[in-house]
DNA sequence: CAGCCGTGGCT
DNA sequence: TAGCCAAGGCT
């Protein structure tokens, strides 16, 4: 009744991108690092940082033995640097509670800092070949289009959507894991948010959205965050000063970076509260 | 659960 | 050009 998985799997076998964390001999740790970095950051920007991390910290224990500040520094400009903190914290849990080995079950993975439903399912699936619904923004868009004739999925995952994803998940662990990777890949390179390449799509003839004439999205408004002038931008600017310095930075250097005192102080306080910065002595700041 | 958490490339 | 968007998680 539904050839979708089979057709997408065939396409993937031939067209998948050659990514480091997919190569034969990759480790669960490499997969895990990639998943953290890929949370809201494009593949092209992740590639060089991922390689540097794996060279420097080939195992979770190697990272756990470093300071969290080194993780933040090596994160560079990937964005959302709390992910670096959480990855370091997860590595510490793996070293201390899992014998240094990335756990292989969804439940154990989900318990790690920075690992939510998607990342737990992705690591269990890609690194250990387990059968899980892996519902990321790509898969959600592919399913919305092919199965429900909608241009985009709703802002939040619904029960019905999860059930629908489960209904097309292949039965075997091996095929399910391959489907997870393949459906994500299709969304990433063909069934994209803007300008989908339907002319190259392996399942265009099965696609409900295409059959309906590619109608424009008409669901609940999808939120687009502002950035310029926000606390996020201010935090980024302050953190960049410290990250790019090789010794502690005086408060004055940070004050020069943002002209609104109230917002700057709020941002600095939140960076300290998050553990992204440390006040090493009064008025002097460094990575933790 | 809606809002917050970075950054840069593309159209 | 100014949005739009990118393999989410946490509170």
JSON list of C-alpha atoms in Angstrom, two decimals, chain A residues 145-146 149 204-215:
[
{"chain": "A", "resi": 145, "resn": "UNK", "atom": "CA", "xyz": [4.31, 16.59, 2.15]},
{"chain": "A", "resi": 146, "resn": "UNK", "atom": "CA", "xyz": [4.18, 13.00, 1.01]},
{"chain": "A", "resi": 149, "resn": "UNK", "atom": "CA", "xyz": [-0.29, 17.14, 1.37]},
{"chain": "A", "resi": 204, "resn": "UNK", "atom": "CA", "xyz": [7.34, 12.54, -6.45]},
{"chain": "A", "resi": 205, "resn": "UNK", "atom": "CA", "xyz": [4.74, 10.19, -7.92]},
{"chain": "A", "resi": 206, "resn": "UNK", "atom": "CA", "xyz": [3.74, 9.11, -4.40]},
{"chain": "A", "resi": 207, "resn": "UNK", "atom": "CA", "xyz": [3.67, 12.60, -2.94]},
{"chain": "A", "resi": 208, "resn": "UNK", "atom": "CA", "xyz": [0.29, 13.93, -1.81]},
{"chain": "A", "resi": 209, "resn": "UNK", "atom": "CA", "xyz": [1.53, 17.52, -1.69]},
{"chain": "A", "resi": 210, "resn": "UNK", "atom": "CA", "xyz": [2.84, 17.39, -5.23]},
{"chain": "A", "resi": 211, "resn": "UNK", "atom": "CA", "xyz": [-0.35, 15.73, -6.46]},
{"chain": "A", "resi": 212, "resn": "UNK", "atom": "CA", "xyz": [-2.37, 18.53, -4.87]},
{"chain": "A", "resi": 213, "resn": "UNK", "atom": "CA", "xyz": [-0.41, 21.14, -6.80]},
{"chain": "A", "resi": 214, "resn": "UNK", "atom": "CA", "xyz": [2.01, 22.03, -4.00]},
{"chain": "A", "resi": 215, "resn": "UNK", "atom": "CA", "xyz": [-0.44, 24.20, -2.03]}
]
